[in-house]
PDB file of C-alpha atoms in Angstrom:
ATOM      1  CA  MET A   1      79.254 120.472 141.800  1.00  0.00           C
ATOM      2  CA  ILE A   2      82.755 121.955 140.987  1.00  0.00           C
ATOM      3  CA  THR A   3      84.408 121.814 137.811  1.00  0.00           C
ATOM      4  CA  TYR A   4      88.201 121.651 137.665  1.00  0.00           C
ATOM      5  CA  TRP A   5      89.822 123.149 134.461  1.00  0.00           C
ATOM      6  CA  THR A   6      93.059 122.734 132.559  1.00  0.00           C
ATOM      7  CA  THR A   7      94.695 123.643 129.297  1.00  0.00           C
ATOM      8  CA  LEU A   8      97.332 120.992 128.276  1.00  0.00           C
ATOM      9  CA  ASP A   9      99.255 121.443 124.690  1.00  0.00           C
ATOM     10  CA  SER A  10      99.544 119.070 122.299  1.00  0.00           C
ATOM     11  CA  PRO A  11     100.278 117.661 118.607  1.00  0.00           C
ATOM     12  CA  LEU A  12      96.770 118.463 117.632  1.00  0.00           C
ATOM     13  CA  GLY A  13      96.586 122.068 119.370  1.00  0.00           C
ATOM     14  CA  PRO A  14      95.377 122.825 123.208  1.00  0.00           C
ATOM     15  CA  LEU A  15      93.503 120.215 124.939  1.00  0.00           C
ATOM     16  CA  LEU A  16      90.945 121.787 127.667  1.00  0.00           C
ATOM     17  CA  LEU A  17      90.703 119.044 130.373  1.00  0.00           C
ATOM     18  CA  THR A  18      87.347 119.406 132.557  1.00  0.00           C
ATOM     19  CA  ALA A  19      87.362 116.830 136.251  1.00  0.00           C
ATOM     20  CA  ARG A  20      85.339 116.527 139.289  1.00  0.00           C
ATOM     21  CA  PRO A  21      86.870 117.545 142.754  1.00  0.00           C
ATOM     22  CA  SER A  22      87.373 113.938 142.683  1.00  0.00           C
ATOM     23  CA  GLY A  23      90.037 113.896 140.039  1.00  0.00           C
ATOM     24  CA  GLU A  24      87.586 111.876 137.359  1.00  0.00           C
ATOM     25  CA  LEU A  25      88.382 113.312 134.245  1.00  0.00           C
ATOM     26  CA  THR A  26      84.792 114.743 132.950  1.00  0.00           C
ATOM     27  CA  SER A  27      86.488 115.914 129.371  1.00  0.00           C
ATOM     28  CA  LEU A  28      88.851 116.531 126.618  1.00  0.00           C
ATOM     29  CA  SER A  29      87.829 119.089 123.699  1.00  0.00           C
ATOM     30  CA  LEU A  30      89.608 120.010 121.078  1.00  0.00           C
ATOM     31  CA  PRO A  31      90.332 123.514 119.377  1.00  0.00           C
ATOM     32  CA  GLY A  32      86.996 124.272 117.716  1.00  0.00           C
ATOM     33  CA  GLN A  33      85.371 120.522 118.012  1.00  0.00           C
ATOM     34  CA  LYS A  34      81.842 119.979 117.222  1.00  0.00           C
ATOM     35  CA  GLY A  35      80.462 120.105 120.859  1.00  0.00           C
ATOM     36  CA  GLY A  36      83.506 121.023 122.413  1.00  0.00           C
ATOM     37  CA  ARG A  37      83.833 122.392 126.163  1.00  0.00           C
ATOM     38  CA  THR A  38      84.545 125.962 126.615  1.00  0.00           C
ATOM     39  CA  VAL A  39      85.394 127.127 130.191  1.00  0.00           C
ATOM     40  CA  GLN A  40      82.476 128.363 132.126  1.00  0.00           C
ATOM     41  CA  PRO A  41      82.128 130.566 134.940  1.00  0.00           C
ATOM     42  CA  GLY A  42      82.803 129.361 138.129  1.00  0.00           C
ATOM     43  CA  TRP A  43      85.289 126.832 136.207  1.00  0.00           C
ATOM     44  CA  ARG A  44      88.152 126.447 138.449  1.00  0.00           C
ATOM     45  CA  ARG A  45      91.593 126.355 137.105  1.00  0.00           C
ATOM     46  CA  ASP A  46      93.861 124.135 138.698  1.00  0.00           C
ATOM     47  CA  ALA A  47      96.592 121.841 136.916  1.00  0.00           C
ATOM     48  CA  GLY A  48      96.609 119.587 140.100  1.00  0.00           C
ATOM     49  CA  PRO A  49      93.952 117.189 139.605  1.00  0.00           C
ATOM     50  CA  PHE A  50      95.000 116.619 135.565  1.00  0.00           C
ATOM     51  CA  ARG A  51      98.996 115.351 136.097  1.00  0.00           C
ATOM     52  CA  ALA A  52      98.697 112.059 135.594  1.00  0.00           C
ATOM     53  CA  ALA A  53      96.324 113.151 132.593  1.00  0.00           C
ATOM     54  CA  ASP A  54      99.432 115.376 131.664  1.00  0.00           C
ATOM     55  CA  GLU A  55     101.747 112.854 132.115  1.00  0.00           C
ATOM     56  CA  GLN A  56      99.629 110.010 130.061  1.00  0.00           C
ATOM     57  CA  LEU A  57      99.036 112.644 127.220  1.00  0.00           C
ATOM     58  CA  THR A  58     102.355 113.477 126.888  1.00  0.00           C
ATOM     59  CA  ALA A  59     103.901 109.904 126.817  1.00  0.00           C
ATOM     60  CA  TYR A  60     101.032 108.835 124.106  1.00  0.00           C
ATOM     61  CA  PHE A  61     101.573 111.720 121.482  1.00  0.00           C
ATOM     62  CA  ALA A  62     105.958 110.939 122.221  1.00  0.00           C
ATOM     63  CA  GLY A  63     104.573 107.333 120.977  1.00  0.00           C
ATOM     64  CA  GLU A  64     105.676 105.452 124.342  1.00  0.00           C
ATOM     65  CA  LEU A  65     101.838 104.789 125.955  1.00  0.00           C
ATOM     66  CA  THR A  66      99.356 103.077 124.346  1.00  0.00           C
ATOM     67  CA  GLU A  67      96.851 102.394 126.562  1.00  0.00           C
ATOM     68  CA  PHE A  68      95.216 105.271 128.474  1.00  0.00           C
ATOM     69  CA  ARG A  69      94.645 104.223 132.755  1.00  0.00           C
ATOM     70  CA  LEU A  70      92.283 107.175 134.053  1.00  0.00           C
ATOM     71  CA  PRO A  71      89.655 108.164 136.005  1.00  0.00           C
ATOM     72  CA  LEU A  72      87.049 108.987 133.938  1.00  0.00           C
ATOM     73  CA  HIS A  73      83.202 110.028 133.879  1.00  0.00           C
ATOM     74  CA  SER A  74      80.986 111.094 131.561  1.00  0.00           C
ATOM     75  CA  THR A  75      77.124 111.279 131.520  1.00  0.00           C
ATOM     76  CA  GLY A  76      74.645 110.674 128.855  1.00  0.00           C
ATOM     77  CA  THR A  77      71.754 108.817 128.103  1.00  0.00           C
ATOM     78  CA  PRO A  78      72.139 104.587 128.682  1.00  0.00           C
ATOM     79  CA  PHE A  79      72.688 104.371 124.804  1.00  0.00           C
ATOM     80  CA  ARG A  80      75.500 106.949 124.796  1.00  0.00           C
ATOM     81  CA  GLU A  81      76.817 105.404 127.858  1.00  0.00           C
ATOM     82  CA  ARG A  82      76.845 101.687 126.238  1.00  0.00           C
ATOM     83  CA  VAL A  83      78.329 103.257 122.832  1.00  0.00           C
ATOM     84  CA  TRP A  84      81.089 104.798 124.821  1.00  0.00           C
ATOM     85  CA  ALA A  85      81.791 102.368 127.164  1.00  0.00           C
ATOM     86  CA  ALA A  86      81.927  99.915 123.548  1.00  0.00           C
ATOM     87  CA  LEU A  87      84.684 102.421 122.309  1.00  0.00           C
ATOM     88  CA  ASP A  88      87.332 102.083 125.355  1.00  0.00           C
ATOM     89  CA  PRO A  89      88.305  98.265 124.641  1.00  0.00           C
ATOM     90  CA  ILE A  90      89.092  99.544 121.228  1.00  0.00           C
ATOM     91  CA  PRO A  91      92.959  98.741 121.023  1.00  0.00           C
ATOM     92  CA  TYR A  92      95.614 100.964 120.159  1.00  0.00           C
ATOM     93  CA  GLY A  93      96.523 101.017 116.397  1.00  0.00           C
ATOM     94  CA  ALA A  94      93.066  98.795 115.725  1.00  0.00           C
ATOM     95  CA  THR A  95      89.779 100.584 113.708  1.00  0.00           C
ATOM     96  CA  VAL A  96      86.602  99.111 113.956  1.00  0.00           C
ATOM     97  CA  SER A  97      83.303  99.747 112.121  1.00  0.00           C
ATOM     98  CA  TYR A  98      80.172 101.537 113.535  1.00  0.00           C
ATOM     99  CA  GLY A  99      78.209  98.202 112.808  1.00  0.00           C
ATOM    100  CA  GLU A 100      80.702  97.029 115.301  1.00  0.00           C
ATOM    101  CA  ILE A 101      80.060  98.943 117.214  1.00  0.00           C
ATOM    102  CA  ALA A 102      76.574  98.470 117.322  1.00  0.00           C
ATOM    103  CA  ALA A 103      76.757  94.729 117.227  1.00  0.00           C
ATOM    104  CA  ARG A 104      79.254  95.521 120.519  1.00  0.00           C
ATOM    105  CA  ILE A 105      76.328  97.145 122.611  1.00  0.00           C
ATOM    106  CA  GLY A 106      73.512  94.225 120.981  1.00  0.00           C
ATOM    107  CA  ALA A 107      71.652  97.233 118.723  1.00  0.00           C
ATOM    108  CA  PRO A 108      70.547  96.241 115.671  1.00  0.00           C
ATOM    109  CA  ARG A 109      72.011  96.912 111.985  1.00  0.00           C
ATOM    110  CA  ALA A 110      69.369 100.140 111.495  1.00  0.00           C
ATOM    111  CA  ALA A 111      71.026 101.596 114.730  1.00  0.00           C
ATOM    112  CA  VAL A 112      74.613 102.607 113.339  1.00  0.00           C
ATOM    113  CA  ARG A 113      73.058 106.056 113.013  1.00  0.00           C
ATOM    114  CA  ALA A 114      72.325 107.080 116.352  1.00  0.00           C
ATOM    115  CA  VAL A 115      75.553 104.504 117.299  1.00  0.00           C
ATOM    116  CA  GLY A 116      77.509 107.105 114.846  1.00  0.00           C
ATOM    117  CA  GLY A 117      75.477 110.159 116.805  1.00  0.00           C
ATOM    118  CA  ALA A 118      76.503 108.705 119.861  1.00  0.00           C
ATOM    119  CA  ILE A 119      80.050 108.236 118.760  1.00  0.00           C
ATOM    120  CA  GLY A 120      80.217 111.948 117.861  1.00  0.00           C
ATOM    121  CA  ALA A 121      78.791 112.935 121.180  1.00  0.00           C
ATOM    122  CA  ASN A 122      81.755 111.189 123.008  1.00  0.00           C
ATOM    123  CA  PRO A 123      83.122 113.908 125.178  1.00  0.00           C
ATOM    124  CA  LEU A 124      86.377 112.230 126.474  1.00  0.00           C
ATOM    125  CA  LEU A 125      88.163 112.893 122.780  1.00  0.00           C
ATOM    126  CA  ILE A 126      91.540 110.425 122.432  1.00  0.00           C
ATOM    127  CA  LEU A 127      91.020 109.168 125.882  1.00  0.00           C
ATOM    128  CA  ARG A 128      87.726 107.305 124.949  1.00  0.00           C
ATOM    129  CA  PRO A 129      89.035 106.607 121.165  1.00  0.00           C
ATOM    130  CA  CYS A 130      86.357 107.078 119.278  1.00  0.00           C
ATOM    131  CA  HIS A 131      89.198 108.118 116.365  1.00  0.00           C
ATOM    132  CA  ARG A 132      89.493 104.726 115.904  1.00  0.00           C
ATOM    133  CA  VAL A 133      85.935 104.029 114.692  1.00  0.00           C
ATOM    134  CA  ILE A 134      85.492 103.941 110.812  1.00  0.00           C
ATOM    135  CA  GLY A 135      83.012 103.866 108.103  1.00  0.00           C
ATOM    136  CA  SER A 136      82.415  99.952 107.287  1.00  0.00           C
ATOM    137  CA  ASP A 137      84.163 100.123 103.923  1.00  0.00           C
ATOM    138  CA  GLY A 138      87.097 101.360 105.586  1.00  0.00           C
ATOM    139  CA  SER A 139      86.643 105.400 104.984  1.00  0.00           C
ATOM    140  CA  LEU A 140      87.305 107.686 107.798  1.00  0.00           C
ATOM    141  CA  THR A 141      83.910 109.441 108.273  1.00  0.00           C
ATOM    142  CA  GLY A 142      83.620 112.057 110.307  1.00  0.00           C
ATOM    143  CA  TYR A 143      85.088 113.124 113.836  1.00  0.00           C
ATOM    144  CA  ALA A 144      83.936 115.510 116.412  1.00  0.00           C
ATOM    145  CA  GLY A 145      88.071 117.117 116.467  1.00  0.00           C
ATOM    146  CA  GLY A 146      87.882 117.124 112.970  1.00  0.00           C
ATOM    147  CA  LEU A 147      88.527 115.122 109.985  1.00  0.00           C
ATOM    148  CA  GLU A 148      92.365 116.189 109.866  1.00  0.00           C
ATOM    149  CA  ARG A 149      92.960 115.685 113.796  1.00  0.00           C
ATOM    150  CA  LYS A 150      91.399 111.709 112.821  1.00  0.00           C
ATOM    151  CA  VAL A 151      94.341 111.763 110.020  1.00  0.00           C
ATOM    152  CA  ARG A 152      96.833 112.346 112.773  1.00  0.00           C
ATOM    153  CA  LEU A 153      96.149 110.563 115.733  1.00  0.00           C
ATOM    154  CA  LEU A 154      95.044 107.435 112.907  1.00  0.00           C
ATOM    155  CA  THR A 155      98.313 108.197 111.361  1.00  0.00           C
ATOM    156  CA  HIS A 156     100.337 108.414 114.916  1.00  0.00           C
ATOM    157  CA  GLU A 157      98.988 104.875 115.469  1.00  0.00           C
ATOM    158  CA  GLY A 158     100.059 103.157 112.339  1.00  0.00           C
ATOM    159  CA  VAL A 159      96.667 102.703 111.287  1.00  0.00           C
ATOM    160  CA  LEU A 160      97.340 104.956 107.740  1.00  0.00           C
ATOM    161  CA  GLN A 161     100.695 105.516 105.918  1.00  0.00           C
ATOM    162  CA  GLY A 162     102.394 109.148 106.443  1.00  0.00           C
ATOM    163  CA  THR A 163     103.668 111.505 108.911  1.00  0.00           C
ATOM    164  CA  PRO A 164     101.312 111.925 111.630  1.00  0.00           C
TER     165      PRO A 164
END
């Protein structure tokens, strides 16, 4: 299957986006991201499939958009897919704990570490808002895109005080 890709400028650095031929976004990676994607031989650079993503991400970073409406496609284990689906409804400007995500998918409290691992493997940063998941004590735990970027995103969304 052909993978299309492009890069978009953002306040967090250049975003690498990939998509299927159908236009569904398959990843959004940040520079230096743990587990992030890199351009592979055979991928096709084409900004066409990413016009809506570009418009919506630009509006998000301008403070004009609070909910993405883009076709997404990610592939993972059934557990990871359940965790990722539980991220989608977390509203802009809100946070939930890893324990809350575990409860939402019907996993036992002991599965919080596994939930964290699945969240860390989210291939669609920003679009699937894993940055909105925090520790049960309110601590800002890890983020595959880097803790500084998590702070910037949560500040941008008004969860944290300060300048993004």
